[in-house]
Amino acid sequence: MITMRDFFTGRLVPVLTILAAIVVIWYGAAVALNAPVLRDFEKRAGEQTQGMEFILKTWSQPKPTMPAPHQVAAAFWKYTVGVKLSSNRSLIYHSWVTLSATLLGFAMGTALGVVIAISIVHVPALDKSLLPWIITSQTVPILAVAPMIIVLLAAIGVTGLLPKALISTYLSFFPVAVGMVKGLRSPDILHMDLMRTYSASRSQVLWKLRIPASVPFFFASIKVAIAASLIGAIVGELPTGAVAGIGSKLLAGSYYSQTIDIFAALIAGSICAILLVTLVDITGRFVERRMGVKP
Amino acid sequence: MIAFRPNWQAIAAFLAGLASLVALPFTATMETGASLLVTVIVVGASVLSMLKLRPAVEAVILAVASHGAAWLLIGGLEDAFGTATFGYFASLAAAWLLAWRLVTVLSEMKLTSVTAQRTVSLIVPAIFGIWILILWEALTRGGGVPFVLLPPPSSIGARIVTSTNILAADFVQTVLKAVFIGYLIGTLSGFVVAVLADRFRFLAAGLLPIGNMVAALPMIGIAPIMVIWFGFDWHSKAAVVVVMTFFPMLVNTLAGLAATGHMERDLMRTYGASHWQVLGKLRLPVAMPFIFNALKINSTLALIGAIVAEFFGTPVVGMGFRISTEVGRMNLDMVWAEIALAAVVGSLFYGLLALAERIVTFWHPSYR
């Protein structure tokens, strides 16, 4: 049992120290990276600032090479709280566009992965022929196909949410399929034999033994899958040409060298990822506790 | 004594074979004789498959019949784009069902020798892969799927042969420069930081939760920033790869270094071993499975990172650049050629790492 004190000295203090160190390094990097451009600019303007004044200037450039943390925070605040939800500049709106594609793709990918896993466990021919290909296909950089899928679907008239969601599906079904095959095979031989002595049918074995046994594997693999889904949705937004979503904000930022905007979009994407993973984690713990797992 | 042993694939293949007779010949250029031959092959093989034969004999019959029929069917597509009739698809389905039956027979065979088991476990997925290509080829060319939608594998293969120069240049730019250098720097620095952090418990306790969180973030999003910082050439792509591969390596190495048991560490202490001796002789070997896990994850991440970073701006060479521009020009065969190249590179990379893992961690229970 971890006491509160252990938590503070063993976990919280080290994490906060390192986070503080990251912020300090970040400010230092902002000075180092922005200094050459600023010196150049001042030389042409014929002025010369020194010491602290110069450092402060590097932290408040309108288009810095490396934005300082407070600039990113200010931009993030402005684009989330400072603008209306329906506005094209609202990061909450863009996050929602990306999240909706992520969730749709994740749902389809998980369903597909579970169906594939169940058929692989029940059909020996599929186990021998399909499973090696699923594992091989994980070594293929699937995101390379993303722009093609988007453009092809647009060519036959499918646009909007679905193409992005399909890329998410593509990325998220692998971990679920592989994890669930392991999970559905995890009941030990004694339990399987017991089911046989009950003369249970295959579907009874599936519903009463295999699926309950696979629940921990399921949550472990959907945690990977939902992070992959988000990446799929963001990359899926790149070739659409900056319409909406976090990916399009990244692309627009890179067109106009708006580093502050790129960082703000990155923060929004990271918050989405943390929210999604935490949500899966909490659901998993809740379900496992309801199923009688002792913490 | 001969007895029937019906199976549903053979019955379905038999019916599909008979149904194909209503639409002879199968394509505009296929002769009626050749079409009939296909039907005879699939119907005959399906009847033979229902007899009680020895599994090996049945497998040989099915392999010859299904692939022979498929060969005839694809040969019949010469100058016959999009003219395939109902009979063509029915007999194709029959041949595919026979292949399915073949895979089933092979998977259920009871083999005693290890070499035979290994061979079957290679042949079965190979048949599956071959049939994906056969169906892809026959359906796109026979069904007249527009070239810009999905080119058949044969024209992708032809494209690979005719544009080896472009593919080689893209391979050098993306894989040898961006991926390889970025992967080396990212994994090595992740490893070094993990070993150093492990020396001080405070650092490890702080880095592990942060690293775990960062590993779940969409790190690919830093690509535009790296392009702004390091320019359009491969340096910015290598930088993306460094950032993407650093954290998985850090987290896995830290977890691996924590995986030794108390008993082993106590034993090392009774020997009077120093920190570095314990590290080199006990904890690093124990951490190897974790480290190889990170190396494998990173092999895929590195390729993805380099290819996606090229979507944000490159010189006019590179796999990601080629994919995004050729999609725009509707040269889908070139896109598929790049994807095939990426797939081969990714699988080889992964395969080499798996081989190295086997050699380094020969003691691990999963290989014994």
XYZ file of C-alpha atoms in Angstrom:
663
model
C 0.000 0.000 0.000
C 1.394 3.381 -1.026
C 1.017 6.052 1.601
C 0.438 9.710 0.771
C 3.982 10.531 1.886
C 5.517 7.926 -0.420
C 3.464 9.313 -3.245
C 4.774 12.836 -2.666
C 8.465 12.047 -2.182
C 8.614 9.041 -4.529
C 6.411 10.184 -7.389
C 5.165 13.751 -7.366
C 8.370 15.557 -6.379
C 10.574 13.860 -9.038
C 7.950 14.370 -11.759
C 7.470 18.030 -10.897
C 11.236 18.581 -10.687
C 11.737 17.156 -14.153
C 8.821 19.149 -15.555
C 10.350 22.304 -14.061
C 13.706 21.385 -15.614
C 11.980 20.956 -19.005
C 10.435 24.451 -18.724
C 13.823 25.969 -17.833
C 15.519 24.199 -20.751
C 12.672 25.337 -23.006
C 13.181 29.003 -22.054
C 16.914 28.591 -22.607
C 16.342 27.001 -25.998
C 14.004 29.855 -26.932
C 16.803 32.345 -26.253
C 19.387 30.305 -28.148
C 17.193 29.605 -31.170
C 15.629 33.053 -31.504
C 18.830 35.045 -30.876
C 20.375 34.802 -34.400
C 17.212 36.039 -36.134
C 16.752 38.822 -33.608
C 20.398 39.989 -33.860
C 20.038 40.068 -37.611
C 16.838 42.088 -37.326
C 18.396 44.568 -34.897
C 21.463 45.039 -37.072
C 19.233 46.098 -39.951
C 17.152 48.364 -37.722
C 20.349 49.907 -36.394
C 19.569 49.359 -32.724
C 21.326 47.279 -30.137
C 19.843 45.787 -27.003
C 21.860 43.983 -24.379
C 21.470 41.645 -21.437
C 18.065 41.029 -19.922
C 16.278 43.289 -22.352
C 17.527 41.181 -25.260
C 16.523 37.916 -23.546
C 13.044 39.263 -22.872
C 12.790 40.245 -26.516
C 13.609 36.684 -27.637
C 10.664 35.487 -25.563
C 8.155 37.818 -27.200
C 8.758 37.493 -30.936
C 5.608 37.469 -33.104
C 6.968 34.648 -35.318
C 9.690 33.004 -33.222
C 11.766 30.031 -34.332
C 11.068 28.580 -30.903
C 8.139 30.108 -29.013
C 8.557 30.517 -25.254
C 6.201 28.471 -23.030
C 4.174 31.495 -21.931
C 3.579 32.486 -25.580
C 2.243 29.012 -26.333
C 0.107 29.077 -23.196
C -1.272 32.495 -24.112
C -2.070 31.363 -27.672
C -3.668 28.175 -26.367
C -5.782 30.178 -23.926
C -6.763 32.659 -26.636
C -7.826 29.945 -29.107
C -9.740 27.884 -26.562
C -11.367 30.318 -24.137
C -10.930 33.586 -26.004
C -12.867 32.709 -29.171
C -16.373 31.417 -29.807
C -16.811 27.652 -30.095
C -18.187 27.937 -33.626
C -15.226 30.063 -34.739
C -12.808 28.670 -37.295
C -9.961 29.677 -34.981
C -11.236 27.771 -31.966
C -8.953 24.873 -31.069
C -11.855 23.231 -29.241
C -13.768 23.117 -32.522
C -10.758 21.657 -34.378
C -10.110 19.169 -31.574
C -13.714 18.075 -31.770
C -13.420 17.514 -35.548
C -10.364 15.331 -34.973
C -11.859 13.579 -31.957
C -15.062 12.646 -33.776
C -13.049 10.996 -36.568
C -10.835 9.332 -33.958
C -13.776 7.915 -32.022
C -15.636 6.689 -35.111
C -12.464 5.064 -36.449
C -11.641 3.616 -33.050
C -15.126 2.085 -32.708
C -14.936 0.537 -36.175
C -11.359 -0.632 -35.643
C -12.139 -2.232 -32.299
C -15.218 -4.000 -33.688
C -13.225 -5.248 -36.683
C -10.336 -6.362 -34.481
C -12.624 -8.312 -32.155
C -14.431 -10.001 -35.072
C -11.107 -10.980 -36.664
C -9.798 -12.292 -33.341
C -12.925 -14.397 -32.737
C -12.765 -15.901 -36.235
C -9.048 -16.602 -35.917
C -9.610 -18.431 -32.634
C -12.415 -20.543 -34.106
C -11.178 -21.297 -37.637
C -7.792 -23.071 -37.672
C -7.291 -22.288 -41.371
C -7.550 -18.547 -40.641
C -5.190 -18.892 -37.693
C -2.515 -20.409 -39.903
C -3.078 -18.169 -42.932
C -4.323 -14.769 -41.704
C -2.465 -14.261 -38.415
C 1.051 -14.206 -39.943
C -0.108 -11.513 -42.375
C -1.650 -9.416 -39.630
C 1.637 -9.509 -37.743
C 3.633 -8.724 -40.897
C 1.350 -5.840 -41.776
C 2.182 -4.218 -38.450
C 5.725 -3.789 -39.688
C 4.488 -1.856 -42.725
C 4.353 1.936 -42.386
C 0.625 2.074 -42.948
C 0.364 5.841 -42.620
C 2.090 6.031 -45.994
C -1.202 4.888 -47.508
C -3.193 7.612 -45.766
C -3.090 10.317 -48.452
C -3.993 7.772 -51.106
C -7.043 6.558 -49.213
C -8.236 10.138 -48.689
C -7.781 11.121 -52.334
C -9.306 7.893 -53.660
C -12.373 8.160 -51.466
C -12.745 11.806 -52.457
C -12.588 10.693 -56.114
C -15.581 8.396 -55.636
C -17.458 11.023 -53.663
C -16.774 10.010 -50.057
C -15.538 13.015 -48.081
C -15.781 14.390 -44.571
C -15.546 12.223 -41.495
C -15.451 8.748 -42.994
C -12.104 8.761 -44.872
C -10.228 9.979 -41.796
C -12.081 7.478 -39.645
C -11.084 4.698 -42.053
C -7.405 5.514 -41.537
C -7.974 5.393 -37.789
C -9.737 2.051 -38.252
C -6.767 0.788 -40.226
C -4.340 1.779 -37.485
C -6.424 0.644 -34.528
C -7.618 -2.810 -35.568
C -4.148 -4.410 -35.463
C -3.453 -4.022 -31.755
C -6.998 -5.104 -30.896
C -6.901 -8.178 -33.153
C -3.503 -9.346 -31.888
C -4.294 -8.609 -28.244
C -7.711 -10.288 -28.407
C -6.356 -13.460 -30.029
C -4.017 -13.705 -27.043
C -6.853 -12.888 -24.641
C -9.370 -15.342 -26.100
C -6.716 -18.071 -25.860
C -5.767 -17.138 -22.292
C -8.186 -19.434 -20.363
C -6.110 -22.291 -19.053
C -6.595 -25.855 -20.081
C -8.331 -26.843 -16.826
C -11.086 -24.293 -17.399
C -11.506 -25.376 -21.015
C -11.761 -29.002 -19.877
C -14.309 -28.042 -17.262
C -16.434 -26.407 -19.962
C -16.155 -29.622 -21.972
C -17.377 -31.708 -19.031
C -20.405 -29.393 -18.938
C -20.740 -30.219 -22.672
C -20.817 -26.494 -23.403
C -21.277 -25.461 -27.018
C -18.644 -23.345 -28.757
C -20.688 -20.179 -28.366
C -21.198 -20.907 -24.664
C -17.449 -21.395 -24.217
C -16.944 -18.120 -26.047
C -19.428 -16.052 -24.034
C -18.944 -17.603 -20.609
C -15.224 -18.329 -20.562
C -13.188 -16.869 -23.403
C -14.659 -13.344 -23.494
C -14.575 -12.775 -19.708
C -10.983 -14.068 -19.662
C -9.996 -11.679 -22.447
C -11.193 -8.475 -20.743
C -7.791 -7.400 -19.313
C -6.174 -8.027 -22.723
C -8.981 -6.055 -24.366
C -8.379 -2.942 -22.292
C -4.608 -3.185 -22.656
C -4.922 -3.318 -26.428
C -7.569 -0.615 -26.860
C -5.307 1.729 -24.896
C -2.737 1.327 -27.680
C -5.472 1.418 -30.313
C -6.998 4.714 -29.229
C -3.620 6.486 -29.266
C -3.033 5.057 -32.755
C -6.527 6.191 -33.827
C -5.769 9.776 -32.874
C -2.512 9.714 -34.864
C -4.425 8.251 -37.826
C -7.051 10.991 -37.689
C -4.430 13.756 -37.452
C -2.404 12.386 -40.366
C -5.648 11.839 -42.298
C -6.297 15.567 -42.114
C -3.017 16.496 -43.779
C -3.875 15.819 -47.440
C -7.346 17.336 -47.247
C -5.708 20.750 -47.576
C -6.266 22.419 -44.215
C -10.046 22.309 -43.911
C -10.608 21.473 -40.260
C -9.041 19.493 -37.452
C -5.771 19.469 -35.525
C -3.847 18.056 -38.502
C -5.026 20.895 -40.723
C -4.002 23.437 -38.067
C -0.510 21.888 -38.098
C -0.384 22.112 -41.887
C -1.655 25.706 -41.956
C 0.871 26.648 -39.286
C 3.692 25.119 -41.310
C 2.609 26.981 -44.479
C 2.830 30.371 -42.733
C 5.653 29.471 -40.283
C 3.335 30.212 -37.356
C 5.294 28.244 -34.766
C 3.136 29.482 -31.897
C 0.019 28.138 -33.624
C 1.706 24.809 -34.328
C 2.690 24.429 -30.686
C -0.809 25.385 -29.529
C -2.296 22.765 -31.884
C 0.216 20.213 -30.568
C -0.870 20.957 -26.996
C -4.498 20.484 -28.027
C -3.618 17.143 -29.643
C -1.694 16.037 -26.567
C -4.596 16.933 -24.280
C -6.912 14.884 -26.528
C -4.500 11.921 -26.312
C -4.235 12.139 -22.529
C -8.016 12.442 -22.160
C -8.668 9.441 -24.400
C -6.065 7.188 -22.757
C -7.228 8.193 -19.268
C -10.836 7.514 -20.202
C -9.961 4.029 -21.451
C -7.892 3.418 -18.327
C -10.689 4.435 -15.954
C -13.282 2.389 -17.873
C -10.971 -0.610 -17.791
C -10.428 -0.351 -14.044
C -14.141 0.106 -13.414
C -15.096 -2.918 -15.538
C -12.418 -5.116 -13.987
C -13.515 -4.166 -10.496
C -17.130 -4.941 -11.366
C -15.959 -8.328 -12.650
C -14.373 -9.079 -9.289
C -10.700 -8.216 -9.802
C -9.181 -7.176 -6.470
C -7.143 -3.986 -6.772
C -13.695 -48.912 -50.291
C -14.448 -45.343 -51.246
C -16.784 -43.232 -49.115
C -17.979 -39.658 -49.442
C -16.815 -37.055 -46.980
C -18.517 -33.836 -48.024
C -17.168 -30.450 -46.925
C -18.854 -27.147 -47.516
C -16.062 -25.525 -49.511
C -16.061 -28.378 -52.017
C -19.857 -28.377 -52.296
C -19.918 -24.636 -52.863
C -17.067 -24.904 -55.391
C -18.946 -27.686 -57.204
C -22.110 -25.564 -57.458
C -20.202 -22.433 -58.495
C -18.336 -24.448 -61.135
C -21.603 -25.740 -62.601
C -23.171 -22.273 -62.441
C -20.309 -20.846 -64.486
C -21.467 -22.975 -67.457
C -24.419 -20.643 -68.124
C -22.093 -17.909 -69.397
C -19.506 -19.349 -71.806
C -16.977 -18.069 -72.841
C -15.815 -16.236 -69.754
C -14.238 -13.146 -71.353
C -14.217 -11.488 -74.767
C -10.903 -13.084 -75.775
C -11.049 -16.385 -73.877
C -11.875 -19.376 -76.059
C -14.854 -21.528 -75.134
C -12.540 -24.539 -74.884
C -10.307 -22.859 -72.315
C -13.352 -21.702 -70.360
C -14.739 -25.250 -70.339
C -11.347 -26.565 -69.203
C -11.480 -24.271 -66.140
C -14.946 -25.534 -65.279
C -13.857 -29.170 -65.678
C -10.824 -28.573 -63.425
C -12.744 -26.934 -60.585
C -15.733 -29.315 -60.717
C -13.458 -32.361 -60.949
C -11.258 -31.219 -58.063
C -14.260 -30.457 -55.886
C -15.641 -33.974 -56.461
C -12.222 -35.529 -55.706
C -11.962 -33.413 -52.563
C -15.180 -34.954 -51.254
C -13.780 -38.494 -51.517
C -11.995 -40.044 -48.598
C -8.432 -39.506 -49.751
C -5.243 -39.228 -47.771
C -4.780 -35.550 -46.772
C -1.481 -35.249 -48.649
C -3.051 -36.525 -51.886
C -6.038 -34.229 -51.467
C -3.742 -31.260 -50.834
C -1.756 -31.906 -54.018
C -4.942 -32.238 -56.104
C -6.392 -29.037 -54.628
C -3.164 -27.067 -55.033
C -2.785 -28.035 -58.702
C -6.486 -27.497 -59.507
C -7.040 -24.155 -57.772
C -3.827 -22.532 -58.973
C -4.086 -24.050 -62.456
C -7.612 -22.682 -62.806
C -6.506 -19.293 -61.518
C -3.610 -19.246 -64.000
C -5.968 -20.015 -66.902
C -8.450 -17.397 -65.692
C -5.837 -14.629 -65.432
C -4.376 -15.662 -68.804
C -7.870 -15.219 -70.271
C -7.846 -11.543 -69.356
C -5.368 -10.655 -72.128
C -6.873 -7.686 -74.035
C -10.190 -8.285 -72.312
C -10.327 -5.425 -69.790
C -13.687 -5.331 -68.055
C -15.365 -7.958 -70.236
C -15.571 -10.768 -67.677
C -18.993 -12.420 -67.465
C -20.871 -13.990 -64.589
C -19.264 -17.317 -65.478
C -15.791 -15.835 -65.020
C -16.480 -14.712 -61.494
C -18.322 -17.928 -60.613
C -15.368 -20.070 -61.656
C -12.961 -17.679 -59.920
C -15.004 -18.092 -56.738
C -14.892 -21.878 -57.206
C -11.102 -21.833 -57.555
C -10.837 -19.615 -54.468
C -13.044 -21.999 -52.465
C -10.777 -24.889 -53.471
C -7.784 -22.877 -52.230
C -9.614 -22.296 -48.954
C -10.234 -26.046 -48.706
C -6.522 -26.573 -49.412
C -5.562 -24.260 -46.548
C -8.012 -26.056 -44.255
C -6.608 -29.477 -45.185
C -3.043 -28.252 -44.642
C -3.837 -26.675 -41.270
C -5.532 -29.834 -40.009
C -2.772 -32.198 -41.120
C -1.142 -34.031 -38.247
C 2.584 -33.749 -38.813
C 5.231 -35.320 -36.643
C 8.493 -34.010 -38.079
C 9.569 -30.461 -37.238
C 10.688 -29.632 -40.783
C 7.284 -30.620 -42.181
C 5.526 -28.439 -39.600
C 7.788 -25.484 -40.444
C 7.180 -25.935 -44.178
C 3.414 -26.000 -43.712
C 3.504 -22.944 -41.460
C 5.297 -21.116 -44.299
C 3.196 -22.492 -47.167
C -0.187 -21.674 -45.653
C 0.331 -17.910 -45.293
C 2.050 -17.894 -48.688
C -1.092 -19.379 -50.286
C -3.179 -16.728 -48.542
C -0.932 -13.959 -49.888
C -0.905 -15.390 -53.403
C -4.702 -15.526 -53.427
C -4.983 -11.899 -52.343
C -2.890 -11.025 -55.421
C -4.865 -13.400 -57.702
C -8.243 -12.000 -56.608
C -6.949 -8.410 -56.804
C -5.629 -8.973 -60.339
C -8.691 -10.840 -61.608
C -11.260 -8.546 -60.036
C -9.655 -5.271 -61.118
C -8.939 -6.364 -64.698
C -11.926 -8.629 -65.182
C -14.365 -6.262 -63.508
C -12.962 -3.211 -65.287
C -12.063 -1.228 -62.147
C -10.698 2.162 -63.331
C -6.912 2.317 -63.222
C -6.904 5.497 -61.121
C -8.932 3.739 -58.441
C -6.973 0.523 -57.966
C -4.266 -0.589 -60.389
C -3.802 -4.386 -60.757
C -0.688 -5.935 -59.158
C 0.800 -6.785 -62.564
C 1.022 -3.119 -63.587
C 2.427 -2.196 -60.151
C 5.080 -4.872 -60.694
C 5.813 -3.493 -64.161
C 6.120 -0.011 -62.674
C 8.594 -1.229 -60.046
C 10.743 -2.761 -62.790
C 10.703 0.344 -65.008
C 11.316 2.924 -62.261
C 14.038 1.292 -60.183
C 16.105 4.508 -60.430
C 13.430 6.663 -58.804
C 12.713 4.037 -56.168
C 16.419 3.685 -55.368
C 16.840 7.463 -55.016
C 13.792 7.673 -52.738
C 15.103 4.737 -50.715
C 18.475 6.431 -50.195
C 16.866 9.756 -49.257
C 14.199 8.456 -46.882
C 15.545 5.199 -45.484
C 19.323 5.411 -45.545
C 19.519 9.090 -44.548
C 16.453 10.097 -42.519
C 15.335 6.787 -41.004
C 18.698 5.154 -40.403
C 20.484 8.160 -38.895
C 17.451 9.303 -36.902
C 16.865 5.783 -35.594
C 20.481 5.398 -34.475
C 20.572 8.766 -32.690
C 17.101 8.399 -31.148
C 17.485 4.872 -29.799
C 21.077 5.328 -28.634
C 20.306 8.555 -26.766
C 17.150 7.004 -25.270
C 19.264 4.095 -24.062
C 22.048 6.278 -22.649
C 19.612 8.589 -20.846
C 17.829 5.562 -19.376
C 21.083 4.030 -18.087
C 22.153 7.358 -16.566
C 18.712 8.036 -15.087
C 18.748 4.559 -13.597
C 21.906 5.470 -11.644
C 19.859 8.100 -9.769
C 16.517 6.858 -8.466
C 15.149 10.385 -8.369
C 15.628 10.867 -12.127
C 14.150 7.479 -12.994
C 11.109 8.090 -10.782
C 10.494 11.402 -12.545
C 11.264 10.326 -16.113
C 9.227 7.110 -16.211
C 5.721 8.634 -15.801
C 6.580 11.533 -18.127
C 8.046 9.188 -20.737
C 5.014 6.915 -20.520
C 2.726 9.867 -21.124
C 4.795 11.279 -23.981
C 4.863 7.852 -25.668
C 1.054 8.055 -26.033
C 1.115 11.554 -27.555
C 0.824 12.183 -31.302
C 4.527 13.051 -31.597
C 4.212 13.078 -35.370
C 2.824 16.613 -34.933
C 6.299 18.037 -34.312
C 7.115 17.381 -37.979
C 6.206 20.919 -39.194
C 8.332 22.490 -36.447
C 11.312 20.323 -37.336
C 10.918 21.311 -40.996
C 11.017 24.993 -39.962
C 14.093 24.424 -37.784
C 16.198 22.084 -39.889
C 15.091 22.893 -43.430
C 13.569 20.763 -46.180
C 16.335 18.189 -46.536
C 16.661 14.899 -44.674
C 17.952 16.518 -41.462
C 14.470 17.616 -40.415
C 13.089 14.116 -41.081
C 15.888 12.538 -39.065
C 15.060 14.961 -36.238
C 11.409 13.824 -36.265
C 12.599 10.211 -36.138
C 14.916 11.018 -33.210
C 12.063 12.518 -31.179
C 9.661 9.680 -32.050
C 12.105 6.879 -31.193
C 13.638 8.436 -28.066
C 10.749 7.976 -25.651
C 9.783 4.347 -26.378
C 13.461 3.408 -25.923
C 13.746 5.404 -22.690
C 10.590 3.930 -21.155
C 11.323 0.338 -22.161
C 14.946 0.429 -21.032
C 13.948 1.886 -17.664
C 11.301 -0.829 -17.275
C 13.820 -3.505 -18.302
C 16.457 -2.282 -15.861
C 13.871 -2.550 -13.087
C 13.024 -6.144 -14.039
C 15.729 -7.958 -12.050
C 14.667 -9.858 -8.956
C 15.880 -9.192 -5.413
C 17.588 -12.576 -5.177
C 19.853 -11.944 -8.177
C 20.760 -8.446 -7.031
C 21.527 -9.706 -3.538
C 23.736 -12.411 -5.019
C 25.666 -9.772 -6.968
C 26.075 -7.779 -3.768
C 27.521 -10.795 -1.955
C 30.103 -10.974 -4.763
C 30.965 -7.352 -3.974
C 30.079 -6.257 -7.527
C 30.152 -2.546 -8.370
C 27.170 -0.706 -9.861
C 28.575 -0.985 -13.400
C 29.412 -4.681 -12.956
C 25.849 -5.414 -11.815
C 24.604 -3.387 -14.760
C 26.745 -5.120 -17.380
C 26.512 -8.688 -16.101
C 23.012 -8.876 -14.689
C 20.644 -6.009 -15.328
C 21.361 -5.218 -18.996
C 21.043 -8.865 -20.089
C 17.755 -9.100 -18.188
C 16.601 -5.861 -19.824
C 17.377 -7.142 -23.346
C 13.840 -8.406 -24.161
C 12.471 -4.972 -23.204
C 15.138 -3.180 -25.234
C 14.407 -5.306 -28.288
C 10.720 -4.608 -27.845
C 11.518 -0.885 -28.087
C 13.815 -1.453 -31.068
C 10.989 -3.249 -32.890
C 8.360 -0.607 -32.055
C 10.810 2.069 -33.151
C 11.523 0.386 -36.498
C 7.918 1.022 -37.562
C 7.719 4.453 -35.908
C 10.902 5.598 -37.645
C 9.562 4.773 -41.121
C 6.208 6.403 -40.362
C 7.897 9.500 -38.951
C 10.191 9.989 -41.924
C 7.453 9.421 -44.522
C 4.864 11.654 -42.834
C 7.432 14.407 -42.176
C 7.985 14.549 -45.928
C 4.347 15.569 -46.391
C 5.319 18.910 -44.805
C 7.965 19.790 -47.352
C 10.966 18.072 -48.962
C 13.405 18.385 -51.792
C 11.957 16.619 -54.845
C 13.006 13.164 -53.728
C 11.856 10.790 -50.985
C 9.181 8.193 -50.442
C 6.700 10.473 -48.672
C 7.180 13.207 -51.274
C 6.666 10.697 -54.117
C 3.508 9.294 -52.550
C 1.876 12.686 -52.001
C 2.748 14.096 -55.444
C 1.926 10.953 -57.444
C -1.440 10.700 -55.693
C -2.134 14.236 -56.903
C -1.180 13.241 -60.456
C -3.279 10.079 -60.251
C -0.258 7.851 -60.949
C -1.546 5.219 -58.597
C 0.832 2.498 -59.795
C 3.812 4.598 -58.667
C 2.153 5.153 -55.277
C 1.633 1.419 -54.862
C 5.211 0.768 -55.921
C 6.407 3.085 -53.114
C 4.069 1.380 -50.660
C 5.436 -2.016 -51.706
C 8.956 -0.686 -51.171
C 8.008 0.683 -47.737
C 6.415 -2.656 -46.849
C 9.503 -4.635 -47.856
C 11.825 -2.251 -45.996
C 9.612 -2.324 -42.888
C 9.358 -6.117 -42.840
C 13.087 -6.617 -43.458
C 13.984 -4.133 -40.726
C 11.654 -5.897 -38.300
C 12.816 -9.334 -39.386
C 16.490 -8.472 -38.852
C 15.698 -7.138 -35.377
C 13.752 -10.302 -34.534
C 16.721 -12.391 -35.715
C 19.147 -10.328 -33.607
C 16.822 -10.699 -30.626
C 16.873 -14.481 -31.019
C 20.662 -14.504 -31.032
C 21.094 -12.076 -28.107
C 18.340 -13.414 -25.851
C 18.781 -17.112 -26.670
C 18.300 -17.858 -22.967
C 14.755 -16.446 -22.860
C 12.005 -19.024 -22.129
C 10.069 -18.124 -25.297
C 12.919 -19.431 -27.509
C 13.956 -22.467 -25.553
